[in-house]
CSV table of C-alpha atoms in Angstrom, one decimal:
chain,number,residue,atom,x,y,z
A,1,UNK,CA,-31.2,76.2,22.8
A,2,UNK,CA,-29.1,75.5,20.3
A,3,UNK,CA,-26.6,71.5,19.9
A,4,UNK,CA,-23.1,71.6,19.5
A,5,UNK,CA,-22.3,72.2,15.7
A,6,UNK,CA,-25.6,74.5,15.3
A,7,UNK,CA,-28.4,72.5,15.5
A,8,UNK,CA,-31.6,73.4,17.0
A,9,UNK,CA,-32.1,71.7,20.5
A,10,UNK,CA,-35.2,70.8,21.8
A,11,UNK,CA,-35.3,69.5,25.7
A,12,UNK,CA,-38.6,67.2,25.7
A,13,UNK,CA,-37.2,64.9,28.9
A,14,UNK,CA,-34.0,64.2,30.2
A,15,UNK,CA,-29.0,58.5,30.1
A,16,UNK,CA,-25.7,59.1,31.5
A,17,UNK,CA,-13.5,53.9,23.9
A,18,UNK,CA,-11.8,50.9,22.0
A,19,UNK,CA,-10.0,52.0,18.9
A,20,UNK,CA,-11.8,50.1,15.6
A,21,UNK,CA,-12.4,50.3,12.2
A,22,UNK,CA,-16.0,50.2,10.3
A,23,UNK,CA,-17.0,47.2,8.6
A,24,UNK,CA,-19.7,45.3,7.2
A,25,UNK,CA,-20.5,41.8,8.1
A,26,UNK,CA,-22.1,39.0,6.0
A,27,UNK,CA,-25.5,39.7,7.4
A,28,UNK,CA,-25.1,43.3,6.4
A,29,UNK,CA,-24.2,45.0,9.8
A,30,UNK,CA,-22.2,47.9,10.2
A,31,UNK,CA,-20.0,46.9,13.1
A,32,UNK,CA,-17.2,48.5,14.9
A,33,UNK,CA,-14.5,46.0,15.4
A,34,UNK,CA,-11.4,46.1,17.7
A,35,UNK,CA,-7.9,45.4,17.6
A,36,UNK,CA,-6.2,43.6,14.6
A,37,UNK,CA,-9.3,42.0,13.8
A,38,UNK,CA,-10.9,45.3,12.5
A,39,UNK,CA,-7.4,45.5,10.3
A,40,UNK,CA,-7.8,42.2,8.6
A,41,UNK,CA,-11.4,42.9,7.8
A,42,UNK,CA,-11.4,46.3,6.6
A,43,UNK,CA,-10.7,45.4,3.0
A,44,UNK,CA,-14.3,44.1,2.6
A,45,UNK,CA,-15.5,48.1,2.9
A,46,UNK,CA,-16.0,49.4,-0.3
A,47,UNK,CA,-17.4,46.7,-1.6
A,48,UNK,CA,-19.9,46.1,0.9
A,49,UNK,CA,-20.8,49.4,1.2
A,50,UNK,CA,-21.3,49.6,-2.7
A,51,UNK,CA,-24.0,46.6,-2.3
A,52,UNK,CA,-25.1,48.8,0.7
A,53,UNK,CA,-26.1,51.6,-1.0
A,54,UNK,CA,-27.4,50.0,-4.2
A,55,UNK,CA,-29.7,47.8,-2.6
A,56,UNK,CA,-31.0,51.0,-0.2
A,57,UNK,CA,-31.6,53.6,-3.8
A,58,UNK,CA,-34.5,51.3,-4.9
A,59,UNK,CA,-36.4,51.9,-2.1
A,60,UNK,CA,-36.0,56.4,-2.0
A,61,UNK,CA,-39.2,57.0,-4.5
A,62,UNK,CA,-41.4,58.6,-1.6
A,63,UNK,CA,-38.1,60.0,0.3
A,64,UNK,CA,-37.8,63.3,-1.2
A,65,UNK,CA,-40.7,64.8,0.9
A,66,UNK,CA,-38.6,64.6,3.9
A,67,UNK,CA,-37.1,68.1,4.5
A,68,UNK,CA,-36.8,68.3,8.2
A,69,UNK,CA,-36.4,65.1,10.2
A,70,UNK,CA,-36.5,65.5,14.5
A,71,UNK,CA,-33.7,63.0,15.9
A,72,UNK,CA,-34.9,61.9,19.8
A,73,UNK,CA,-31.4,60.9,21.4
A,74,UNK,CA,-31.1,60.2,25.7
A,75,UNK,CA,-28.1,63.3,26.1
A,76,UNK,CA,-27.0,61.0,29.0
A,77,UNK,CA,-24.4,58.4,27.8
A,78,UNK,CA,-21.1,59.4,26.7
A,79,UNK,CA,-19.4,59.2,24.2
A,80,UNK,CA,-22.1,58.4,22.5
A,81,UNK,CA,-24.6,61.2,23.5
A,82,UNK,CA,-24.5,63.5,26.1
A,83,UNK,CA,-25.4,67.3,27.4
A,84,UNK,CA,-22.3,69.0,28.1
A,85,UNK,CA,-21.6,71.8,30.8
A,86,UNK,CA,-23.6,74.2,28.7
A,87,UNK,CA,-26.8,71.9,28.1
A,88,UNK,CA,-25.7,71.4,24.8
A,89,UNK,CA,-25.4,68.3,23.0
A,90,UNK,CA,-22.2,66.5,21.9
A,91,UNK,CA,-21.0,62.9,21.7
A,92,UNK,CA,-20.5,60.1,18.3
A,93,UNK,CA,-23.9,59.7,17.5
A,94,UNK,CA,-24.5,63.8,17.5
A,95,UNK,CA,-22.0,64.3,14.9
A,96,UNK,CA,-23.4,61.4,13.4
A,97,UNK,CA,-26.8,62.4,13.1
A,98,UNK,CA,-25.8,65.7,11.5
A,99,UNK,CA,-23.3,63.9,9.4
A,100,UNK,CA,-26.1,61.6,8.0
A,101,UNK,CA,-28.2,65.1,7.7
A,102,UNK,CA,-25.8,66.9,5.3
A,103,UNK,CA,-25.8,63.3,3.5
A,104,UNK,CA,-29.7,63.7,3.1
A,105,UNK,CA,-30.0,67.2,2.2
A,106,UNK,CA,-32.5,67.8,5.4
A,107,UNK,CA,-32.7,70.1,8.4
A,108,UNK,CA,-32.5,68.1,11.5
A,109,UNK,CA,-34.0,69.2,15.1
A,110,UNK,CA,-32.4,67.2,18.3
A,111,UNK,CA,-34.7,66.2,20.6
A,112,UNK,CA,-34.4,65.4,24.5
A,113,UNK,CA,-35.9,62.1,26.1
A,114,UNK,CA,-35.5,59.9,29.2
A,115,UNK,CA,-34.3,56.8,28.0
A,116,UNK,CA,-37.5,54.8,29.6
A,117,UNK,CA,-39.9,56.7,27.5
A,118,UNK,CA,-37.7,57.3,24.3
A,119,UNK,CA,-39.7,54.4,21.8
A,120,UNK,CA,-43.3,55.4,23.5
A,121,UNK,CA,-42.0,59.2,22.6
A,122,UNK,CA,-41.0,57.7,18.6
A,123,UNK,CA,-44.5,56.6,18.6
A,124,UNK,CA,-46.6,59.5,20.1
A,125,UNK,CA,-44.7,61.0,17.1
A,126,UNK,CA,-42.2,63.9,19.1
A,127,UNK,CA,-39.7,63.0,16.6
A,128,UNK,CA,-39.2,60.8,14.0
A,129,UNK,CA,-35.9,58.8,14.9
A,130,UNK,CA,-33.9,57.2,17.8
A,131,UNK,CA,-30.3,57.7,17.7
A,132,UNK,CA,-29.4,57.3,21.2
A,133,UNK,CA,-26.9,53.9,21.7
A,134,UNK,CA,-30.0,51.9,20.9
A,135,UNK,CA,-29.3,48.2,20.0
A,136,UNK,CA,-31.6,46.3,17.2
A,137,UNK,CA,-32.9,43.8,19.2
A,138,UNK,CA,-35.7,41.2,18.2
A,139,UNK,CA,-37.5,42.6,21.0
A,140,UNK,CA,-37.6,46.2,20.5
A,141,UNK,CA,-38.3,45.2,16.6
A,142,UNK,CA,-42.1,44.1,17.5
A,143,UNK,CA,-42.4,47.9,18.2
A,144,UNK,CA,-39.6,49.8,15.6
A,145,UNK,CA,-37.9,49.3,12.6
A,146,UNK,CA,-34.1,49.8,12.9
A,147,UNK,CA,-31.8,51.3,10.2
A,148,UNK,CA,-28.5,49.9,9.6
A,149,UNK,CA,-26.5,49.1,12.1
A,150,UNK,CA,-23.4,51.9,12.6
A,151,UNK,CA,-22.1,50.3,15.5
A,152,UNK,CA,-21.1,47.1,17.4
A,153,UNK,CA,-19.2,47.3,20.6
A,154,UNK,CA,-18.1,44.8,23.5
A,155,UNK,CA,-19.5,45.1,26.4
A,156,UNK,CA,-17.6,45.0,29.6
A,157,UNK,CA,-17.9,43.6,33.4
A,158,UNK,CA,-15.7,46.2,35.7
A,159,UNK,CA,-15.6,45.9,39.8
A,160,UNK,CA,-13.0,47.5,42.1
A,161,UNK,CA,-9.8,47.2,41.6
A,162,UNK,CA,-9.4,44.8,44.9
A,163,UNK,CA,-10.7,42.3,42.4
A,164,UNK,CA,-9.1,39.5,42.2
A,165,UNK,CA,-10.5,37.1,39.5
A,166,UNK,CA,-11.5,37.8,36.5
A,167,UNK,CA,-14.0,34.8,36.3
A,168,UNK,CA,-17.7,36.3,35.7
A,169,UNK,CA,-19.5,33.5,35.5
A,170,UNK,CA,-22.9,33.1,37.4
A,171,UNK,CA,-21.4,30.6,39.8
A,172,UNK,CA,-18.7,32.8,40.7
A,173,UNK,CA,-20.7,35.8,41.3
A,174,UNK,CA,-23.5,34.0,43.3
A,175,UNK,CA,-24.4,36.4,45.9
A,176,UNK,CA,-22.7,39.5,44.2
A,177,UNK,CA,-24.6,42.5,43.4
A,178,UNK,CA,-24.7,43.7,39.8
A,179,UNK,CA,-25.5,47.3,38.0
A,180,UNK,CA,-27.2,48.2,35.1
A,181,UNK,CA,-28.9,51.2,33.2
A,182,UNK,CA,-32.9,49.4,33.1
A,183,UNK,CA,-34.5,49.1,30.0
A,184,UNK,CA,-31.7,48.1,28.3
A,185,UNK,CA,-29.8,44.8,26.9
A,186,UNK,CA,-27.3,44.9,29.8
A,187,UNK,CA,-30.4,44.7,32.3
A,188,UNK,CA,-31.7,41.8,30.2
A,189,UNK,CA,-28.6,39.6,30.3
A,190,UNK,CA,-28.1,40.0,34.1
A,191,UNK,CA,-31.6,38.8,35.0
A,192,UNK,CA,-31.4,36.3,32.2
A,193,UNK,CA,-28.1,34.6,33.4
A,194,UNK,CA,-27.4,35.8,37.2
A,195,UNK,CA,-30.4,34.7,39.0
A,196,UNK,CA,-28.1,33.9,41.8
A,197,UNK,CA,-26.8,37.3,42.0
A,198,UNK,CA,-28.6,40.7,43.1
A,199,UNK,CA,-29.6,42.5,39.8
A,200,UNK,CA,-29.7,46.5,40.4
A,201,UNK,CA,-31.2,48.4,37.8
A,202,UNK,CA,-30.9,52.0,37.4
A,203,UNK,CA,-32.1,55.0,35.6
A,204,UNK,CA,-29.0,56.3,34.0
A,205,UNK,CA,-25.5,54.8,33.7
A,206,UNK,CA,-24.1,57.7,35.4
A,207,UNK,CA,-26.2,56.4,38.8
A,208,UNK,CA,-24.6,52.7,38.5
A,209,UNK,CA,-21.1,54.1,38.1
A,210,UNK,CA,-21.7,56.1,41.5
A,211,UNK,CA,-22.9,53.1,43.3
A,212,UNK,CA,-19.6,51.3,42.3
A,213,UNK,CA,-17.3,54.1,43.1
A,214,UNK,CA,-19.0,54.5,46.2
A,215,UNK,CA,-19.3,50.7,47.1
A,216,UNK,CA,-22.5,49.9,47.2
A,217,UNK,CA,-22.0,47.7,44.0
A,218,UNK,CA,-20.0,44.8,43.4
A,219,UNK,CA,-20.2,45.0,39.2
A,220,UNK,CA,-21.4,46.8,36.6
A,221,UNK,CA,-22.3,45.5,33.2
A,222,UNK,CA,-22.7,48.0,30.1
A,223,UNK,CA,-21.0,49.1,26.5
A,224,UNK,CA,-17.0,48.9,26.5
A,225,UNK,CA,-17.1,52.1,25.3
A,226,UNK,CA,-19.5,54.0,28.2
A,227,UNK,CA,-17.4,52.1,30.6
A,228,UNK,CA,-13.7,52.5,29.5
A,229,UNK,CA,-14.7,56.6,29.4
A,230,UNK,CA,-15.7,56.0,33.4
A,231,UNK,CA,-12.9,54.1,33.8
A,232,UNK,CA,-10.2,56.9,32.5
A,233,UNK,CA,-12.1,59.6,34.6
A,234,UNK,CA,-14.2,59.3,37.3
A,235,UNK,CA,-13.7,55.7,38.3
A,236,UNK,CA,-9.5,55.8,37.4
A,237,UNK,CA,-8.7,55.5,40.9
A,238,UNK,CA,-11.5,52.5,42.2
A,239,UNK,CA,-12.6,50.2,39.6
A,240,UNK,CA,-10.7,48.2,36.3
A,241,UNK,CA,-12.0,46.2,33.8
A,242,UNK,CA,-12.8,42.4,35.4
A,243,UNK,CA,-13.8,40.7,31.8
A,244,UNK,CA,-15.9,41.3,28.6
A,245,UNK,CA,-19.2,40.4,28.0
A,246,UNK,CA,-19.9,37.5,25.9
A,247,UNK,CA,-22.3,38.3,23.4
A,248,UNK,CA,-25.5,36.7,23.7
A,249,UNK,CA,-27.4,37.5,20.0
A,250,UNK,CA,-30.6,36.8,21.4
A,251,UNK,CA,-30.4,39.9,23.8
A,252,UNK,CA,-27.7,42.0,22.9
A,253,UNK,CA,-29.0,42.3,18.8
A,254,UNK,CA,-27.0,43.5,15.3
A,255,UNK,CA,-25.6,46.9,16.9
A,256,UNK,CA,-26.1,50.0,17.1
A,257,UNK,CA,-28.7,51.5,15.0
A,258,UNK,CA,-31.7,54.0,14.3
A,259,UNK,CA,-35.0,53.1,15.5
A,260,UNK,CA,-38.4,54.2,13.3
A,261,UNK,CA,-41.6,53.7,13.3
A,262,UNK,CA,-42.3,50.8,11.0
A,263,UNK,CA,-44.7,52.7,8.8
A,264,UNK,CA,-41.5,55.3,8.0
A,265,UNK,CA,-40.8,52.6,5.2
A,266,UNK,CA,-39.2,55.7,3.3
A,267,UNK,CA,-37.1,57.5,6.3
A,268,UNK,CA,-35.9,54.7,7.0
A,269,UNK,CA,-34.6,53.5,2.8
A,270,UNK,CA,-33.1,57.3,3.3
A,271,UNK,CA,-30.6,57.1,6.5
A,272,UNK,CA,-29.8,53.5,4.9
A,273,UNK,CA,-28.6,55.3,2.1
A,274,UNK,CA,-26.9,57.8,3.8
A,275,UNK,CA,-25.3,55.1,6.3
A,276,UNK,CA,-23.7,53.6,2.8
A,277,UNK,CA,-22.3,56.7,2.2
A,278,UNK,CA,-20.5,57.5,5.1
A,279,UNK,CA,-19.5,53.9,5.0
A,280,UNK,CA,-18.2,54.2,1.7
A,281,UNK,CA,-16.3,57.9,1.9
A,282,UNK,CA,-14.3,57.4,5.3
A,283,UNK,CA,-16.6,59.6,7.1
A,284,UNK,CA,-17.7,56.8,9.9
A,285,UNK,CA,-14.7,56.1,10.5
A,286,UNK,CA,-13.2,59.5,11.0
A,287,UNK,CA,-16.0,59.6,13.5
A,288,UNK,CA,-15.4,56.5,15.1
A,289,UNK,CA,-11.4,58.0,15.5
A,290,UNK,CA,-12.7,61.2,17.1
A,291,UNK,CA,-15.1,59.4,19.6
A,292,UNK,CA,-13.8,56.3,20.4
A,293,UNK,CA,-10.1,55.8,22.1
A,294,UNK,CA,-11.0,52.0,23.7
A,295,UNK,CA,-7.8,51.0,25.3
């Protein structure tokens, strides 16, 4: 089977847009930031990147001996990843990951996975790297090493449109049911904050934004970006936007990033590298335009 762009697909398993700029933080994160703010920023990105990629070259002695690397994404939550129509992969993080590819001179092979078992998959060694929407948590770094982050998005609470406040806080929501993918951040924060409330975990996005069209959800918590695709499509007629997410660092981590195992000391010096570059030459961020229409 082959990925959108050419790429050779391999199904191993089977996780169902704000407009930003790239830019790179004082701890060194690649984030995606909205609005005006990204404007204001954006000046610091060849310069960061610069430092980026200088500090990543020292590291590339062993690199060279990768020549195929086997990228495990989820194909189940747009528009990051997903399997189209035609079981093919498309999404941000697919052009991404054969971006970064062409930037280190290897053949890359997409692989499959249910989003449950996609780190105990890194580590029985069916591929080599996670690019699937995966945060870098403190959490999942006792068990993986995470490149640099290439994105940071808000994160949103939407409900049905009969909504009338837009106040999310646990006290409010006492007795309310809300929806998340499991094994994930989102999941995390609800049963961290909203003890109150009735935390509903599910297996794929997709299956929380059914529940919600359907009623049998109050909320849903989950990326800005996964959320304001449902909202322009399937869930344009039921369900808006209530609030966003305040960040909580402790469970919702640096961004977006590539998860390897923590012996891949080299793999992992190489995508930094090629991170830098795409920073550097535009090539994120045309990307990001393509992917990403938050509005």
């Amino acid at each position: 089977m082959q990925a959108a762009g050419g790429i050779e697909l391999v199904v191993a398993g089977h996780r169902q847009p704000f407009r930003a700029v790239v830019d790179i933080e004082q701890d060194g994160v690649v984030a995606l930031l909205p609005g005006p703010d990204a404007r204001r920023r954006s000046a610091t990105f060849a310069a960061a990147a610069a430092l980026t990629l200088a500090g990543a070259t020292g590291a590339l002695a062993q690199a060279k001996e990768w020549k195929e690397i086997r990228i495990g994404t989820e194909g189940a939550y747009p528009p990051y990843n997903n399997l189209n129509a035609k079981k093919e992969l498309e999404g941000f993080e697919i052009d991404y990951g054969n971006l970064l590819c062409e930037k280190m001179k290897v053949k890359c092979t997409w692989v499959v996975q249910d989003w449950d078992g996609i780190i105990p998959a890194l580590q029985a060694n069916k591929y080599d790297i996670i690019l699937a929407g995966m945060n870098a948590t403190e959490e999942r770094r006792k068990q993986v090493d995470f490149t640099t982050p290439y994105s940071k998005t808000p994160i949103w609470m939407i409900g049905p449109k009969s909504t009338k406040s837009d106040d999310i806080s646990p006290a409010a929501l006492k007795g309310k049911s809300i929806g998340a993918q499991g094994s994930t951040i989102h999941a995390n924060y609800v049963e961290k904050f909203y003890k109150d409330s009735t935390a509903r975990l599910y297996p794929t996005q997709e299956e929380a934004n059914l529940d919600l069209l359907n009623g049998r959800l109050d909320y849903i918590v989950a990326d800005a970006l996964a959320l304001a695709d449902f909202l322009k499509g399937q869930g344009k007629d039921c369900c808006k936007r209530i609030a966003e997410v305040k960040r909580d660092d402790a469970i919702h981590g640096a961004g977006v990033a590539g998860a390897v195992r923590k012996s891949d000391t080299a793999l992992k010096a190489l995508v930094d590298k090629a991170i830098a570059e795409t920073v550097a030459d535009g090539s994120l961020k045309k990307l990001e335009d393509k992917w990403f229409k938050f509005e």
